[in-house]
Coordinates of C-alpha atoms in Angstrom, one line a residue:
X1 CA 7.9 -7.0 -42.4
X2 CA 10.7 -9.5 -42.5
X3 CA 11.8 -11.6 -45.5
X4 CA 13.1 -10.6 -48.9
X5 CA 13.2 -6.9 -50.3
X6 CA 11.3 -6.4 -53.2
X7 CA 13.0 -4.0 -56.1
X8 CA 11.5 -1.7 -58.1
X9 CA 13.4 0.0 -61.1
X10 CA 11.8 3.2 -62.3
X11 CA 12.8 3.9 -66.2
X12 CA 11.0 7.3 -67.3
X13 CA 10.8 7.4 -70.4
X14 CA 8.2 7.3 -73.1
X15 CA 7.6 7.4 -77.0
X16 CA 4.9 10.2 -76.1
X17 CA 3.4 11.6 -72.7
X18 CA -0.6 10.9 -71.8
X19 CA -2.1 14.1 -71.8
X20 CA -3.2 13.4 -67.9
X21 CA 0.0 12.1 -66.9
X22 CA 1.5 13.8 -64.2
X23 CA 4.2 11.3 -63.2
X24 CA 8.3 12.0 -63.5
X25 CA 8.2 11.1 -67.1
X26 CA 9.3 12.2 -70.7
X27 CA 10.4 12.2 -74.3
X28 CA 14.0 12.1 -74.3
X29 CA 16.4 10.7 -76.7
X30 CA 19.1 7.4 -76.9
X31 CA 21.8 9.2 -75.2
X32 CA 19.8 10.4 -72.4
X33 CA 18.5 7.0 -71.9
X34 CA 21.9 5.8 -71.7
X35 CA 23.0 8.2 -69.4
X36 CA 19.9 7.4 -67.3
X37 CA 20.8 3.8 -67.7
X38 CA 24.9 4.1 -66.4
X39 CA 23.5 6.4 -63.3
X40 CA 21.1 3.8 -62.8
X41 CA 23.6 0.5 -62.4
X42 CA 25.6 3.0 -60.5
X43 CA 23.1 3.3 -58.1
X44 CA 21.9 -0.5 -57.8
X45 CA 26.0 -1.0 -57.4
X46 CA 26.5 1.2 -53.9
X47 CA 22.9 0.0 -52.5
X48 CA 24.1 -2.1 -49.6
X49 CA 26.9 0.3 -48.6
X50 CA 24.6 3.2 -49.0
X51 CA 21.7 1.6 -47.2
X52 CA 24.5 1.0 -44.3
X53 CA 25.1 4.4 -44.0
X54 CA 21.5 5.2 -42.9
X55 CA 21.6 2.1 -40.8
X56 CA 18.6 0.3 -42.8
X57 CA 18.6 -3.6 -43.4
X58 CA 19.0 -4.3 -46.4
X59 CA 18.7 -7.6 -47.8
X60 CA 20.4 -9.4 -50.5
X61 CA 17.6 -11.9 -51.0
X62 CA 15.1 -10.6 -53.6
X63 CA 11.8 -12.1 -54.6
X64 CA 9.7 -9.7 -56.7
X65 CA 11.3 -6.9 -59.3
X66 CA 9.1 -4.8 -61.0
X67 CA 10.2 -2.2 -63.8
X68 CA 7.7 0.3 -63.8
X69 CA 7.8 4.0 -65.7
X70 CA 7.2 5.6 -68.0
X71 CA 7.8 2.9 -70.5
X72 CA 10.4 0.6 -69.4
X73 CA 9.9 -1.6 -72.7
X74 CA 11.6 1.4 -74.7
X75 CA 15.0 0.2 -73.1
X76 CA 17.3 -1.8 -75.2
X77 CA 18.3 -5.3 -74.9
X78 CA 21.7 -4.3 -73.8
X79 CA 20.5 -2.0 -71.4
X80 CA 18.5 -4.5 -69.7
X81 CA 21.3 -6.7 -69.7
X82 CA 23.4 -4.1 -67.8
X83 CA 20.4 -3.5 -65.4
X84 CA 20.4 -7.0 -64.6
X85 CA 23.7 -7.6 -64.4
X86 CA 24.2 -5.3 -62.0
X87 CA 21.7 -6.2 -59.7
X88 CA 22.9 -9.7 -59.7
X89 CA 25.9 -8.5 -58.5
X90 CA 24.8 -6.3 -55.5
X91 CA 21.5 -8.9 -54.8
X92 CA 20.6 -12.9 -54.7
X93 CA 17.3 -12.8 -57.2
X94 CA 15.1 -15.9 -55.7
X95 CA 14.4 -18.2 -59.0
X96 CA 11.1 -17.8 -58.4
X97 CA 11.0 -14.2 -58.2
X98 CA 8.2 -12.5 -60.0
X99 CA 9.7 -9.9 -62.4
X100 CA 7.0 -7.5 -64.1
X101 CA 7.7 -5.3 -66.7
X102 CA 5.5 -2.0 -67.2
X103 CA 4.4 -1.9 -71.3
X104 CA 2.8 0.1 -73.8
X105 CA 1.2 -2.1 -76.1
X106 CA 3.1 -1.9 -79.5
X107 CA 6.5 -0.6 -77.5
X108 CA 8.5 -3.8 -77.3
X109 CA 10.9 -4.7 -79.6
X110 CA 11.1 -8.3 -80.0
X111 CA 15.1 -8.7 -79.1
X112 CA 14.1 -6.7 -75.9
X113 CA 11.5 -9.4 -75.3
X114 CA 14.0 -12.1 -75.6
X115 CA 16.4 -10.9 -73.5
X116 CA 14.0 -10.0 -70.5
X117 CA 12.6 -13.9 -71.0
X118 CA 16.2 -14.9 -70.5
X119 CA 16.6 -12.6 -67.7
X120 CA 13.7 -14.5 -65.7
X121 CA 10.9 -11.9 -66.5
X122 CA 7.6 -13.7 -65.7
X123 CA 5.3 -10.8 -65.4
X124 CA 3.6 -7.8 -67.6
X125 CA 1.3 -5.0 -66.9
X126 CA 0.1 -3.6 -70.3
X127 CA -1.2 0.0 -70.1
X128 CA -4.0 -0.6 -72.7
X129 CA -6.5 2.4 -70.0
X130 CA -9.3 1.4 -73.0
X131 CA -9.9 -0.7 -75.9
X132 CA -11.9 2.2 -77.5
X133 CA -9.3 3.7 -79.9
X134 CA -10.9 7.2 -80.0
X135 CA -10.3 7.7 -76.1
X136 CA -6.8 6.7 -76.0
X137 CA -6.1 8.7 -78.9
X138 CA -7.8 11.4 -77.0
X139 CA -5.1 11.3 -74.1
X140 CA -1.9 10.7 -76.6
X141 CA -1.9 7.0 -76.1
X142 CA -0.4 5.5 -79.3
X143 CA -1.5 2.2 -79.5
X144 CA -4.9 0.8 -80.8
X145 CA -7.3 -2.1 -79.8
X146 CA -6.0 -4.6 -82.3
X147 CA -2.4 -4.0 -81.0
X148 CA -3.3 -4.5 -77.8
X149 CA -5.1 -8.0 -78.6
X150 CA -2.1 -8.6 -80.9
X151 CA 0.5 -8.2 -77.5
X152 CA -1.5 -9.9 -75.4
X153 CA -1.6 -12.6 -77.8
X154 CA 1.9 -12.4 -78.4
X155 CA 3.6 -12.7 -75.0
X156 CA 1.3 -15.3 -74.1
X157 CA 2.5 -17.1 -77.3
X158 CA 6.0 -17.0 -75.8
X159 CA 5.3 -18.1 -72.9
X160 CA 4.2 -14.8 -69.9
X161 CA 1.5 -15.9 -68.3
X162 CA 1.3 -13.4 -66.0
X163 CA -0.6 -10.4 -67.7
X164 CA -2.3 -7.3 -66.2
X165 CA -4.5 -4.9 -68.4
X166 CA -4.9 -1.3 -66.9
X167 CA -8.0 0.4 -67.1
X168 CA -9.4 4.3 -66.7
X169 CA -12.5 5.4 -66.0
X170 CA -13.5 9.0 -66.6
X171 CA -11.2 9.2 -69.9
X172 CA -12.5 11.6 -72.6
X173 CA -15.5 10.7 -74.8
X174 CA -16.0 7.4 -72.8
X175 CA -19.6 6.7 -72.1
X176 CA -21.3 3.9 -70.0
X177 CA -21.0 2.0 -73.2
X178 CA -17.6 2.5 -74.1
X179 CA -16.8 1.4 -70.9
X180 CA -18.3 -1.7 -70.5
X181 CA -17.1 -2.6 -74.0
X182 CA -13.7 -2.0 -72.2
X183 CA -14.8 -4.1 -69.8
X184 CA -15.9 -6.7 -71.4
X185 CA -12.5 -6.9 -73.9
X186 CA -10.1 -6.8 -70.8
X187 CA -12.2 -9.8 -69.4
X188 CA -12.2 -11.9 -73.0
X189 CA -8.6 -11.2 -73.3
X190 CA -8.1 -13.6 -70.6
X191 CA -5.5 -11.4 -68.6
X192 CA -6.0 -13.1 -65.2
X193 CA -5.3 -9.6 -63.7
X194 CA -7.3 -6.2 -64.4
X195 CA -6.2 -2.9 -62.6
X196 CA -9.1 -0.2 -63.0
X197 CA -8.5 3.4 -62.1
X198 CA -10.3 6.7 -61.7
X199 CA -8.8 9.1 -63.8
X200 CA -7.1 11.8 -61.9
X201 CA -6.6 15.0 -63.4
X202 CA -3.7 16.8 -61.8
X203 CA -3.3 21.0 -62.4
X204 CA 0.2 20.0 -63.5
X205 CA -0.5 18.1 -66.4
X206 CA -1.6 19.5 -69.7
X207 CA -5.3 18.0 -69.6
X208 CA -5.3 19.5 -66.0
X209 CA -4.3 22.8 -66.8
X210 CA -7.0 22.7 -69.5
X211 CA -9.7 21.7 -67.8
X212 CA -9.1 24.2 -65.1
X213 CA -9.0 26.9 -67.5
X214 CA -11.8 26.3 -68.8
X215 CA -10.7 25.5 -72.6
X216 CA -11.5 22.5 -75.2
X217 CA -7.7 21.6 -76.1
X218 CA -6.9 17.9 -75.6
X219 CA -10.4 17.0 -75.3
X220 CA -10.9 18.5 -72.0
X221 CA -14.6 19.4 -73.0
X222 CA -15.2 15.8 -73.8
X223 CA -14.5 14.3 -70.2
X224 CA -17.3 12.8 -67.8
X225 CA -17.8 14.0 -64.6
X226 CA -16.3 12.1 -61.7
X227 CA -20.0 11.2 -60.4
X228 CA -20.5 9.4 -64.0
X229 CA -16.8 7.9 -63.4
X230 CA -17.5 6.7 -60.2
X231 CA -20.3 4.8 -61.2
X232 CA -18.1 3.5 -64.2
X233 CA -15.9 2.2 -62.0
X234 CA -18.5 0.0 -59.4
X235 CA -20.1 -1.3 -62.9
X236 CA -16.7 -2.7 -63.2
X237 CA -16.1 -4.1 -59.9
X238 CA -19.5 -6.1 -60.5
X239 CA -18.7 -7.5 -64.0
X240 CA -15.3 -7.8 -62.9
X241 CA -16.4 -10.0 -59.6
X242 CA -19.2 -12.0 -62.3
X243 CA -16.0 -12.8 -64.6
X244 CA -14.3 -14.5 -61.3
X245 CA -11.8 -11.7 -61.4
X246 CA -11.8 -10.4 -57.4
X247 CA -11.1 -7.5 -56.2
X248 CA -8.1 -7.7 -53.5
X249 CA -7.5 -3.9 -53.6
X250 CA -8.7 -0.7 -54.7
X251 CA -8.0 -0.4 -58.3
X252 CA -6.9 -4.3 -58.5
X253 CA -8.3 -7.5 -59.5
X254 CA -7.2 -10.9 -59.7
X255 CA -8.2 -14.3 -60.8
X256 CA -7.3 -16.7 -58.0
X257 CA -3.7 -17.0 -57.6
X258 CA -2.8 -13.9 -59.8
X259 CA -2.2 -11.6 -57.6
X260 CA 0.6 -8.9 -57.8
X261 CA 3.2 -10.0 -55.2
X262 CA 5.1 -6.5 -55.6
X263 CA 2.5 -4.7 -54.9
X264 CA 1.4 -6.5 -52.3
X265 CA 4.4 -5.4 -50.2
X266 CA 3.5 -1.8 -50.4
X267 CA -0.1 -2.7 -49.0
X268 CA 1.6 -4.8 -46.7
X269 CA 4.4 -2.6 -45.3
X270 CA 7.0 -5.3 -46.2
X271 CA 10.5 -3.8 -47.0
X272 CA 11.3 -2.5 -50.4
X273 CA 13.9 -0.4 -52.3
X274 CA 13.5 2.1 -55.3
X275 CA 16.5 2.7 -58.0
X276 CA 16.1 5.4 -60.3
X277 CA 13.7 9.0 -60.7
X278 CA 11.4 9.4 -58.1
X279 CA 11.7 6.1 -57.0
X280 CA 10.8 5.2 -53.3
X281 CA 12.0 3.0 -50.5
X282 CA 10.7 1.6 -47.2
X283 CA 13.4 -1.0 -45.2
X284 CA 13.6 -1.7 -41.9
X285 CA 15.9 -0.1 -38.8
X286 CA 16.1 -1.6 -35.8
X287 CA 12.6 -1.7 -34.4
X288 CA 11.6 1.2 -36.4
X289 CA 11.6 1.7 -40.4
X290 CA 12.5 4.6 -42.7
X291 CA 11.3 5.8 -45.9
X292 CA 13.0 8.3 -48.4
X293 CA 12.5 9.0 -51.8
X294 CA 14.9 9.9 -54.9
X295 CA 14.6 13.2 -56.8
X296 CA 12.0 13.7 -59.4
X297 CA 14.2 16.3 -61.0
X298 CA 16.1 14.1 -63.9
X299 CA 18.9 16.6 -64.2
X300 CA 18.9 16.3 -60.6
X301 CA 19.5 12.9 -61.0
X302 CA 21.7 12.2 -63.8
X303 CA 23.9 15.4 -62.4
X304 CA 24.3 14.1 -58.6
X305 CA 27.4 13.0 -58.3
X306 CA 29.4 10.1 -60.6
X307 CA 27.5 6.9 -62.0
X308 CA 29.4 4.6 -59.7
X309 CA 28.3 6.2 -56.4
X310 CA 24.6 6.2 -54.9
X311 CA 22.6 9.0 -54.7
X312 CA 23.7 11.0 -51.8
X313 CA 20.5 10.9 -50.0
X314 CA 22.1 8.1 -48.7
X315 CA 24.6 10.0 -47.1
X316 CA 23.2 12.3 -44.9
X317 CA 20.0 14.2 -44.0
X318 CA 21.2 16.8 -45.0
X319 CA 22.4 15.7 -48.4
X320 CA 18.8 14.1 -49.5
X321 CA 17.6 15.4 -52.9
X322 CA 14.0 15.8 -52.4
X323 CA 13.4 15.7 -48.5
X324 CA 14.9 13.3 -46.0
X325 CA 15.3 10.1 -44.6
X326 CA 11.9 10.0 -42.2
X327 CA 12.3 7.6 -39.7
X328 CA 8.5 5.8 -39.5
X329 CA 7.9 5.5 -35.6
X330 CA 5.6 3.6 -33.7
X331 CA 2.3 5.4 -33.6
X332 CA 3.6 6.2 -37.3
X333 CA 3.5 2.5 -38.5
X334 CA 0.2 2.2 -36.6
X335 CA -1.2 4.8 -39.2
X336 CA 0.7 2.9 -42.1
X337 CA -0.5 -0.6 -41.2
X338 CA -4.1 1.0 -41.2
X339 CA -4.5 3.1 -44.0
X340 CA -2.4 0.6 -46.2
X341 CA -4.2 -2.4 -44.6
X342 CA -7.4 -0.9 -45.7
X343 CA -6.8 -0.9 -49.2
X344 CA -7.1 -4.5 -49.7
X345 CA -10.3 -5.9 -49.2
X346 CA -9.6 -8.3 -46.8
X347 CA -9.0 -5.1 -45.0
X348 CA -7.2 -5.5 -41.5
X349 CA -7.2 -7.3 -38.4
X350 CA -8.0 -5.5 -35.1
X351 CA -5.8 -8.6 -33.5
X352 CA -3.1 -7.9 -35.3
X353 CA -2.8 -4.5 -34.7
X354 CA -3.3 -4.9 -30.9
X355 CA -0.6 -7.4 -31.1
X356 CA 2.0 -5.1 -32.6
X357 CA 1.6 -1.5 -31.4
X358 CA -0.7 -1.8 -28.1
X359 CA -4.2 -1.4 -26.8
X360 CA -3.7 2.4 -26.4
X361 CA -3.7 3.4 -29.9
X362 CA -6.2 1.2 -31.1
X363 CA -8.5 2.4 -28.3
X364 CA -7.7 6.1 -29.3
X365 CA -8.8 5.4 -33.1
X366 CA -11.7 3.4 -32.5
X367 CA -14.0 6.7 -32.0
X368 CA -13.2 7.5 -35.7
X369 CA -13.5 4.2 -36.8
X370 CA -17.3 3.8 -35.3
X371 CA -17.7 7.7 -36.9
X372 CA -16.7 6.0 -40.0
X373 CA -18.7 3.4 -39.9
X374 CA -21.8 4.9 -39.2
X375 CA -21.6 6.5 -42.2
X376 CA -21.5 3.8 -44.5
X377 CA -17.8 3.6 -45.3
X378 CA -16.8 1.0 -42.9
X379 CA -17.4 -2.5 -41.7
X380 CA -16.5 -3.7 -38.6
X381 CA -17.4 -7.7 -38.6
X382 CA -15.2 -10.1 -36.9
X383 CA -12.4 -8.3 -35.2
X384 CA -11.8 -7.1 -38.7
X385 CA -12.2 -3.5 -40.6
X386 CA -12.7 -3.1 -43.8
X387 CA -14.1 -0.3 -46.4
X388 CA -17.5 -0.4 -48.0
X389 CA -17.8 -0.7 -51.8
X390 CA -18.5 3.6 -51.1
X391 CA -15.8 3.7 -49.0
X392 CA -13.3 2.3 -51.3
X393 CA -14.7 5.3 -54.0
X394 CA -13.9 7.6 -51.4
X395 CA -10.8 6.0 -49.7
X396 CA -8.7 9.3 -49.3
X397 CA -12.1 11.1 -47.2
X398 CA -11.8 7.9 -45.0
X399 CA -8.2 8.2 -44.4
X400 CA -8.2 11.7 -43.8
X401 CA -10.6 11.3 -40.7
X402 CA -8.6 8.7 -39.0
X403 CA -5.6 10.6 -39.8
X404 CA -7.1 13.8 -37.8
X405 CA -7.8 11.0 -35.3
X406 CA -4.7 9.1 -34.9
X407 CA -2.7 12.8 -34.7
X408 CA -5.4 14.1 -32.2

């Protein structure tokens, strides 16, 4: 877990809110971005004192940012320049850093696109979910297929070679055929990353509520069911795989080479730090780690003291805004670098984990893991474990039973 921190800036707004979304998001104006934006930079600026405090390591060396929302694209080109400006003063961004930036296509201006090519950013992840215009229009997405070939076409033109196109399966009125026609766009569009989820409709979300209730407002009638998703979604593993774009991780896919570094860290358990709503943290401390999390309340947020201190989680258990500061132990970590370690597909090695946390807890889980395995979920080949193509649709019912294990 050693090395540089990756940072990941959280920016919640957006032009309008997916009818499914359930994330700390919404539709606010210019002045509340702006408030957002000077809380923000206050944070960024107290990070190293505040991560003192809870005696993490925190280091100044950074090699992968990632701006992720919500929309961050709706931010100005001043804003960003602020952003940026304070983190260069409270971190040492490596040159090669991979900096992504989270986009709707259609919601970047183009001075905001020059100023974030100036800044270094090498990286974007468009939220196209389909190329099928009646389906996103169906979940409040407010972009269409040509604008998404358009921005693909666009940042390439300048000079982002680094482009991911997010896909849903299970979206309202998609069939088997509108899917692959998804598919098969994401793959001609020559993004040399893909991420392909399952749609997951939460209770607190509009669509959610909707469905639950029974009703026909925001398409609810018109969604598949998650068996017809599922098989979606292993349709577009294979094509995926055919295209030379690999799976390395659940809902990701990469050509060779392309893989998201930032990302990678969370799968990894390599130290990271979260500014902004909800955002979330892992660093190290001492042998151990910890892991806390800001306030997904944005009056919370923006209220919580002045925009040149850090959030006061930082201070104290007993000021944190949404929970703690959790201390991740050792037979905690063990779970972490198993469950995490299992979302990639090279899945984990048994070596490893007897290297860093002991025979006795690896002997203790292996029960569940051979329960696992004889059920078609699991492979164990090689002093290695990884999840079946079945277990990977149903990675939260594996990780549940080792869980029940590893607390046993």
């Amino acid at each position: 877990m050693a090395g540089p921190v990756g940072v990941y800036i959280s920016v919640p707004f957006c032009k309008a809110k997916c009818t499914f979304c359930n994330f700390a998001s919404g539709v606010f104006g210019a002045e509340r971005m702006q408030h957002y934006v000077d809380r923000l930079c206050g944070e960024i600026r107290g990070a190293h004192e505040a991560a003192e405090r809870i005696g993490a390591s925190l280091p100044r060396a950074v090699d992968t940012l990632y701006f992720g929302g919500g929309t961050p694209s709706l931010l100005s080109a001043q804003q960003f320049r602020e952003i940026f400006q304070h983190l260069g003063g409270e971190f040492d961004i490596d040159a090669d850093a991979e900096i992504t930036l989270e986009c709707a296509p259609g919601q970047l201006a183009a001075e905001t696109l020059d100023e974030l090519l100036r800044q270094g950013m090498n990286r974007i992840s468009f939220g196209v979910q389909s190329f099928v215009d009646r389906e996103t229009a169906a979940v409040g997405r407010l972009h269409t297929r040509q604008q998404c070939d358009a921005e693909i076409a666009r940042v390439r033109a300048v000079g982002v070679r680094e482009i991911n196109v997010d896909l849903i399966a299970g979206l309202p009125h998609q069939t088997a055929e509108s899917w692959q026609y998804s598919v098969e766009q994401a793959i001609a569009s020559g993004a040399p990353h893909i991420s392909v989820y399952l749609l997951e409709v939460d209770e607190d979300s509009r669509l959610g509520r909707e469905l639950l209730e029974q009703g026909s407002r925001y398409s609810a009638a018109a969604v598949p069911d998650e068996d017809q998703a599922a098989e979606w979604y292993q349709h577009a593993c294979d094509m995926l795989r055919d295209a030379g774009v690999q799976q390395y991780e659940i809902s990701n896919f990469a050509r060779l080479g392309h893989q998201s570094r930032h990302n990678l860290k969370y799968w990894q358990r390599r130290p990271y730090i979260g500014f902004g709503l909800d955002a979330h943290s892992m660093l190290l401390a001492g042998p151990d780690a910890v892991r806390f999390a800001n306030t997904s309340d944005l009056e919370r947020y923006l209220g919580q003291g002045s925009a040149a201190n850090p959030l006061r989680l930082f201070e104290s258990e007993q000021d944190a805004t949404d929970g703690q500061v959790d201390v991740v132990g050792h037979c905690e970590a063990f779970e972490e670098a198993l469950f995490l370690g299992l979302r990639l597909n090279e899945g984990v090695d048994l070596g490893t984990l007897r290297r860093q946390f002991g025979e006795t807890l690896l002997e203790e889980t292996m029960p569940a893991l051979i329960e696992v395995r004889d059920a078609g979920l699991l492979v164990l080949d090689s002093g290695r474990i990884r999840l079946t193509p079945r277990g990977r649709l149903v990675s939260n019912e594996v990780f549940s039973r080792l869980l029940i294990s590893t607390a046993a």
